[in-house]
Short mmCIF file of C-alpha atoms in Angstrom, two decimals:
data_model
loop_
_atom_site.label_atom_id
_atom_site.label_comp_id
_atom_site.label_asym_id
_atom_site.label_seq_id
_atom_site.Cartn_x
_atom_site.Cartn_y
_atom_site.Cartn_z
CA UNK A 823 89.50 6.13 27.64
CA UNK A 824 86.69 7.61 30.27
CA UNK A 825 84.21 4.55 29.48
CA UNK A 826 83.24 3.37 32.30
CA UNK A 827 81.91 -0.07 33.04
CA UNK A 828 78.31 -0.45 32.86
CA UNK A 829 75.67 -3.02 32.96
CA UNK A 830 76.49 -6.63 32.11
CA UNK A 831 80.46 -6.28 32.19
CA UNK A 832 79.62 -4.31 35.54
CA UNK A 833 77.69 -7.20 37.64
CA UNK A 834 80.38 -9.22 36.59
CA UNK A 835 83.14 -7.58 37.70
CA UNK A 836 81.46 -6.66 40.93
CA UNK A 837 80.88 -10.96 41.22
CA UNK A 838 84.86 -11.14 42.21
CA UNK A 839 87.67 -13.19 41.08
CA UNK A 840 86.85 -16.96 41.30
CA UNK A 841 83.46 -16.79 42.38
CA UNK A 842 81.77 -19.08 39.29
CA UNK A 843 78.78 -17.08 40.03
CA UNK A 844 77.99 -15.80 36.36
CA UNK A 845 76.18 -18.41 34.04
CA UNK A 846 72.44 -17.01 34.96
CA UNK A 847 74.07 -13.36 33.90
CA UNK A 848 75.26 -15.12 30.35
CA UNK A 849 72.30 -16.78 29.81
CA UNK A 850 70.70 -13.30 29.51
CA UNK A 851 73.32 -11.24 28.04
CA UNK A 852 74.01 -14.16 24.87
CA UNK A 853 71.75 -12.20 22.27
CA UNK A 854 73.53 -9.02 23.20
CA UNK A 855 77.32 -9.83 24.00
CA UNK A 856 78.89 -8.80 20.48
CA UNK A 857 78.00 -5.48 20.39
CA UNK A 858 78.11 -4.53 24.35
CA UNK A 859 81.84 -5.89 24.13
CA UNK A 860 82.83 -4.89 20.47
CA UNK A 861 81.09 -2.05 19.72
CA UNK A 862 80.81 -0.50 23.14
CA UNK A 863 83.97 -1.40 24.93
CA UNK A 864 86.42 -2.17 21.94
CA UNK A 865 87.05 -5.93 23.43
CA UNK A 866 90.21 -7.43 21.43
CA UNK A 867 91.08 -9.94 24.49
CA UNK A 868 90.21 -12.91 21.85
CA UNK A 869 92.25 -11.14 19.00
CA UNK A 870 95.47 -11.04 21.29
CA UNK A 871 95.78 -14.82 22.38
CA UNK A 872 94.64 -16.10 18.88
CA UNK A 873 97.92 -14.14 18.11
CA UNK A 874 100.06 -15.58 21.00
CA UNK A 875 98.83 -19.43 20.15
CA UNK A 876 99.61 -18.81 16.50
CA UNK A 877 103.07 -17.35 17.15
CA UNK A 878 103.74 -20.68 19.43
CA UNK A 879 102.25 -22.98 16.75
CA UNK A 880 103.06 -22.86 13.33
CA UNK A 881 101.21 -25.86 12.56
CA UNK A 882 97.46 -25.23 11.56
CA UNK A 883 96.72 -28.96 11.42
CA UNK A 884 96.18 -28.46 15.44
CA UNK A 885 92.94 -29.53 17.25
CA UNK A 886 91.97 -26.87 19.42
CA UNK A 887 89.71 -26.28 22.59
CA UNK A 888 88.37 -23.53 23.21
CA UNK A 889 87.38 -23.11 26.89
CA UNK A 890 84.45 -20.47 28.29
CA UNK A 891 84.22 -19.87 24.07
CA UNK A 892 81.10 -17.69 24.39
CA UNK A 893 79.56 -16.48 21.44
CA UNK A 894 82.60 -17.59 19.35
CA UNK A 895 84.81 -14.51 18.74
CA UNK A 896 88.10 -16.36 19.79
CA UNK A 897 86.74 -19.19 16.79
CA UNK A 898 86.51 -16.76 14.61
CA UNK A 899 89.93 -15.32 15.03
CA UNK A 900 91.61 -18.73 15.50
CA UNK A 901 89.74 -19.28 11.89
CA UNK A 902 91.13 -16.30 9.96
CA UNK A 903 94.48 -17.28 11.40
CA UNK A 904 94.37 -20.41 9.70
CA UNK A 905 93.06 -23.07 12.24
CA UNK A 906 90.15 -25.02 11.26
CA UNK A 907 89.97 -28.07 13.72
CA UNK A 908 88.37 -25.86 16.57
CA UNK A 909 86.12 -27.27 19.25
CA UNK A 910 84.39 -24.79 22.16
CA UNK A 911 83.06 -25.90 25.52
CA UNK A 912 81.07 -22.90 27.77
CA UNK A 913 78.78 -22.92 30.49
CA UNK A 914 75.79 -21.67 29.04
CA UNK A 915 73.86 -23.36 26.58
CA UNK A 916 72.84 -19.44 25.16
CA UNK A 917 76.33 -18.25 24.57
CA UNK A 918 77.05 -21.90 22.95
CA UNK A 919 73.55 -21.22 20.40
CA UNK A 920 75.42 -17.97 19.41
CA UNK A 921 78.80 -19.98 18.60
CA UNK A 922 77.05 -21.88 16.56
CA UNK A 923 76.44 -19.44 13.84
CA UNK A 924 79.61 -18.89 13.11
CA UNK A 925 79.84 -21.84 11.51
CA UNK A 926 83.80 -22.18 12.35
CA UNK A 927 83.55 -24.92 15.22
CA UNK A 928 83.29 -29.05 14.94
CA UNK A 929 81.63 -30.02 18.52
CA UNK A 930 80.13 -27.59 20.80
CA UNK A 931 79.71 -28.46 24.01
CA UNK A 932 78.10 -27.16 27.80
CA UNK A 933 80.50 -27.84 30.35
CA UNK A 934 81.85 -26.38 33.97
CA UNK A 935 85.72 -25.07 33.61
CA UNK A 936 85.99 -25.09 37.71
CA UNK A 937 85.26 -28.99 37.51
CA UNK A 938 87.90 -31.42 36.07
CA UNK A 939 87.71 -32.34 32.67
CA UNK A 940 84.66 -35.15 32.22
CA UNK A 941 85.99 -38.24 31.35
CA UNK A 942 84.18 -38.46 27.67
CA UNK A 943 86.01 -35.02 26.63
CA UNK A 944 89.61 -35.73 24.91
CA UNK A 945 92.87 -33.77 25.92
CA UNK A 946 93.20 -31.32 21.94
CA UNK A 947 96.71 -30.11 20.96
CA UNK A 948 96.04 -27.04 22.46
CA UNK A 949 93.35 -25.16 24.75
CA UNK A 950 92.70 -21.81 25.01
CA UNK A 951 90.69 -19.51 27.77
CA UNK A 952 89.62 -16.08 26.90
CA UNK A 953 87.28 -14.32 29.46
CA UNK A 954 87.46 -17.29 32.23
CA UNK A 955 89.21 -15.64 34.92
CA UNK A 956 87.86 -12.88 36.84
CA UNK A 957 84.66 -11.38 38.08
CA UNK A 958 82.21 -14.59 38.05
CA UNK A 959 84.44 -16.74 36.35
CA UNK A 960 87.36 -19.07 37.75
CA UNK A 961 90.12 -17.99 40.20
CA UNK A 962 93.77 -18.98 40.03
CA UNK A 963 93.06 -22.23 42.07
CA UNK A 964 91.51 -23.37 38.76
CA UNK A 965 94.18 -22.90 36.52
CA UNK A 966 95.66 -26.51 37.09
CA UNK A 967 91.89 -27.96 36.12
CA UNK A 968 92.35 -26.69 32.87
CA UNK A 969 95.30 -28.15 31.78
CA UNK A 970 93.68 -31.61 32.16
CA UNK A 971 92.01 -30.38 28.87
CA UNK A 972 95.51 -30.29 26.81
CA UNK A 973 97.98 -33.67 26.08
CA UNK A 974 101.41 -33.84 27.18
CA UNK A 975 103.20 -31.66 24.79
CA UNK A 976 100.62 -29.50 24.45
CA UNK A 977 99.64 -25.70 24.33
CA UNK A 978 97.20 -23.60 26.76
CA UNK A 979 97.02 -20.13 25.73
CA UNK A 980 95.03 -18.22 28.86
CA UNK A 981 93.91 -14.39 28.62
CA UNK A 982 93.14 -13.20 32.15
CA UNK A 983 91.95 -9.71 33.70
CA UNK A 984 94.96 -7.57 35.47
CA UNK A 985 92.37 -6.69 38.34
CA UNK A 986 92.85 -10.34 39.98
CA UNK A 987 95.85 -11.05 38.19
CA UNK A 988 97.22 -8.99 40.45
CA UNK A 989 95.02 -9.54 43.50
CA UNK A 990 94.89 -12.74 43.71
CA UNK A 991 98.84 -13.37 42.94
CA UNK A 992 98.09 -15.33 39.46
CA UNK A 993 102.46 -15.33 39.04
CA UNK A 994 102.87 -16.63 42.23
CA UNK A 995 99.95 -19.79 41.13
CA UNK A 996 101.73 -19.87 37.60
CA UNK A 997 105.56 -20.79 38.99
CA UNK A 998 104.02 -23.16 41.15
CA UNK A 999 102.70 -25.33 38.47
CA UNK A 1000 106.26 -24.64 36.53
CA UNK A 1001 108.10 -26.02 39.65
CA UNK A 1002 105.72 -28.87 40.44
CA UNK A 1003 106.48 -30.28 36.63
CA UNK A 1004 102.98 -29.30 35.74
CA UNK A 1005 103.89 -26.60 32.43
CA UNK A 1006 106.38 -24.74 31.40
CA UNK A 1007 105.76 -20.82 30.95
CA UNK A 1008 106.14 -20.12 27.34
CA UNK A 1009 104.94 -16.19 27.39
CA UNK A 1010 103.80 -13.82 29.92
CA UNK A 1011 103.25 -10.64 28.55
CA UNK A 1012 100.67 -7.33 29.81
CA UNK A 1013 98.12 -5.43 27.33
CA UNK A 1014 94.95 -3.59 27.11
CA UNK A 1015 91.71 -5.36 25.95
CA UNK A 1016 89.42 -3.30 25.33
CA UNK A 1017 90.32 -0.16 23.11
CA UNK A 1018 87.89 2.14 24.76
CA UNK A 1019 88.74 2.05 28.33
CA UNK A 1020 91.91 1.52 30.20
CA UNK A 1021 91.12 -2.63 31.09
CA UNK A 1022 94.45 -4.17 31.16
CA UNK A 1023 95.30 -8.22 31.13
CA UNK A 1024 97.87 -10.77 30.75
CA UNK A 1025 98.21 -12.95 28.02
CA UNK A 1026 99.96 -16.69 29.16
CA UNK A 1027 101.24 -19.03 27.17
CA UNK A 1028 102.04 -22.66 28.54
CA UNK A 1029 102.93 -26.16 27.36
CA UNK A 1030 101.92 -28.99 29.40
CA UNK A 1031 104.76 -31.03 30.37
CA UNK A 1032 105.58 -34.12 28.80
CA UNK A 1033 106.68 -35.76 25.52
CA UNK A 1034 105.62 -33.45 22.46
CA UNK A 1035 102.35 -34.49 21.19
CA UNK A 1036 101.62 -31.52 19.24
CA UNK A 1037 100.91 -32.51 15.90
CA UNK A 1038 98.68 -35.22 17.09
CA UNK A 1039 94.48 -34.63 16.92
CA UNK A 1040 91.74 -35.41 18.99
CA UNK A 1041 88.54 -36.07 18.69
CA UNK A 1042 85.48 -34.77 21.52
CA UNK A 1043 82.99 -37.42 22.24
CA UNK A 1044 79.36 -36.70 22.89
#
């Protein structure tokens, strides 16, 4: 693994942890994002928490969020795993035009994870965050913000980059929302996410506190 990080991926990760600073670099990169993250890096990030959700969640039935849902590779895997009610919210309005060709999501919608949830967006069974913290994305001060986006019961499934993870004490954040009554930590567990350079990340698994509401739906508003 002697890849090193080049480009796109680069002026992200040189944007810092929590900075929000990176929907003019999406905007530009939408066309190319597959293949600078699949084919050139080996990215399996959205492969490894559609794994972790579907371990927590036998039930298929779900209605899932997908938050910062790009181009639509953690869709796709959520699909072949079974779950078909599957609705994606991002930042930039060219990432969401690739999503849409996959043809695996309901409602697709442009909206700002470091903001709380707008009020015509519903609370889904389950939300999950695959390439939202780190370089240009949202910091660990965020993480509460997006569990306004699951229902009492619920699951969030987060993927996060080890680099801030680490620097930015994400367990310390995470047992603070366990002791306030916020979640309960399901799963915490390390790997490497992209298969062609050493780029390790934690996997988190959550459920909002509350009664059970699991295998309730939801429907997004527009």
């Amino acid at each position: 693994m002697t890849r090193k990080l080049e480009d796109f991926v680069a002026r992200l990760t040189a944007l810092g942890g929590g900075s929000g600073d990176s929907r003019a670099i999406y905007q530009e990169w939408a066309s190319t994002y597959e293949t600078t993250m699949q084919d050139d890096y080996g990215y399996i990030a959205p492969k490894i928490a559609a794994d972790a959700l579907a371990a927590q969640c036998p039930d298929k039935d779900i209605h899932i969020l997908d938050l910062g849902c790009g181009t639509g590779l953690v869709g796709l895997e959520l699909a072949a795993r079974g779950f078909s009610k599957i609705d994606g919210l991002d930042v930039s309005e060219a990432m969401l035009s690739e999503a849409r060709k996959k043809q695996v999501y309901g409602a697709l919608t442009t909206g700002d994870l470091s903001r709380p949830p707008p009020s015509d967006i519903q609370p889904r069974d389950a939300a999950i965050a695959v390439g939202c913290f780190g370089g240009g994305h949202l910091g660990p001060q965020h993480l509460a913000t997006l569990v306004g986006y699951v229902k009492p019961g619920g699951l969030l499934v987060l993927y996060v980059n080890a680099i801030p993870y680490d620097a930015d004490d994400y367990p310390s954040r995470l047992r603070a929302l366990e002791s306030d009554g916020t979640w309960q930590i399901l799963m915490t567990e390390a790997s490497n996410y992209m298969q062609a350079i050493n780029r390790p990340g934690w996997v988190i698994v959550a459920r909002r506190s509350g009664p059970d509401r699991s295998t309730t739906t939801g429907d997004m508003k527009q």
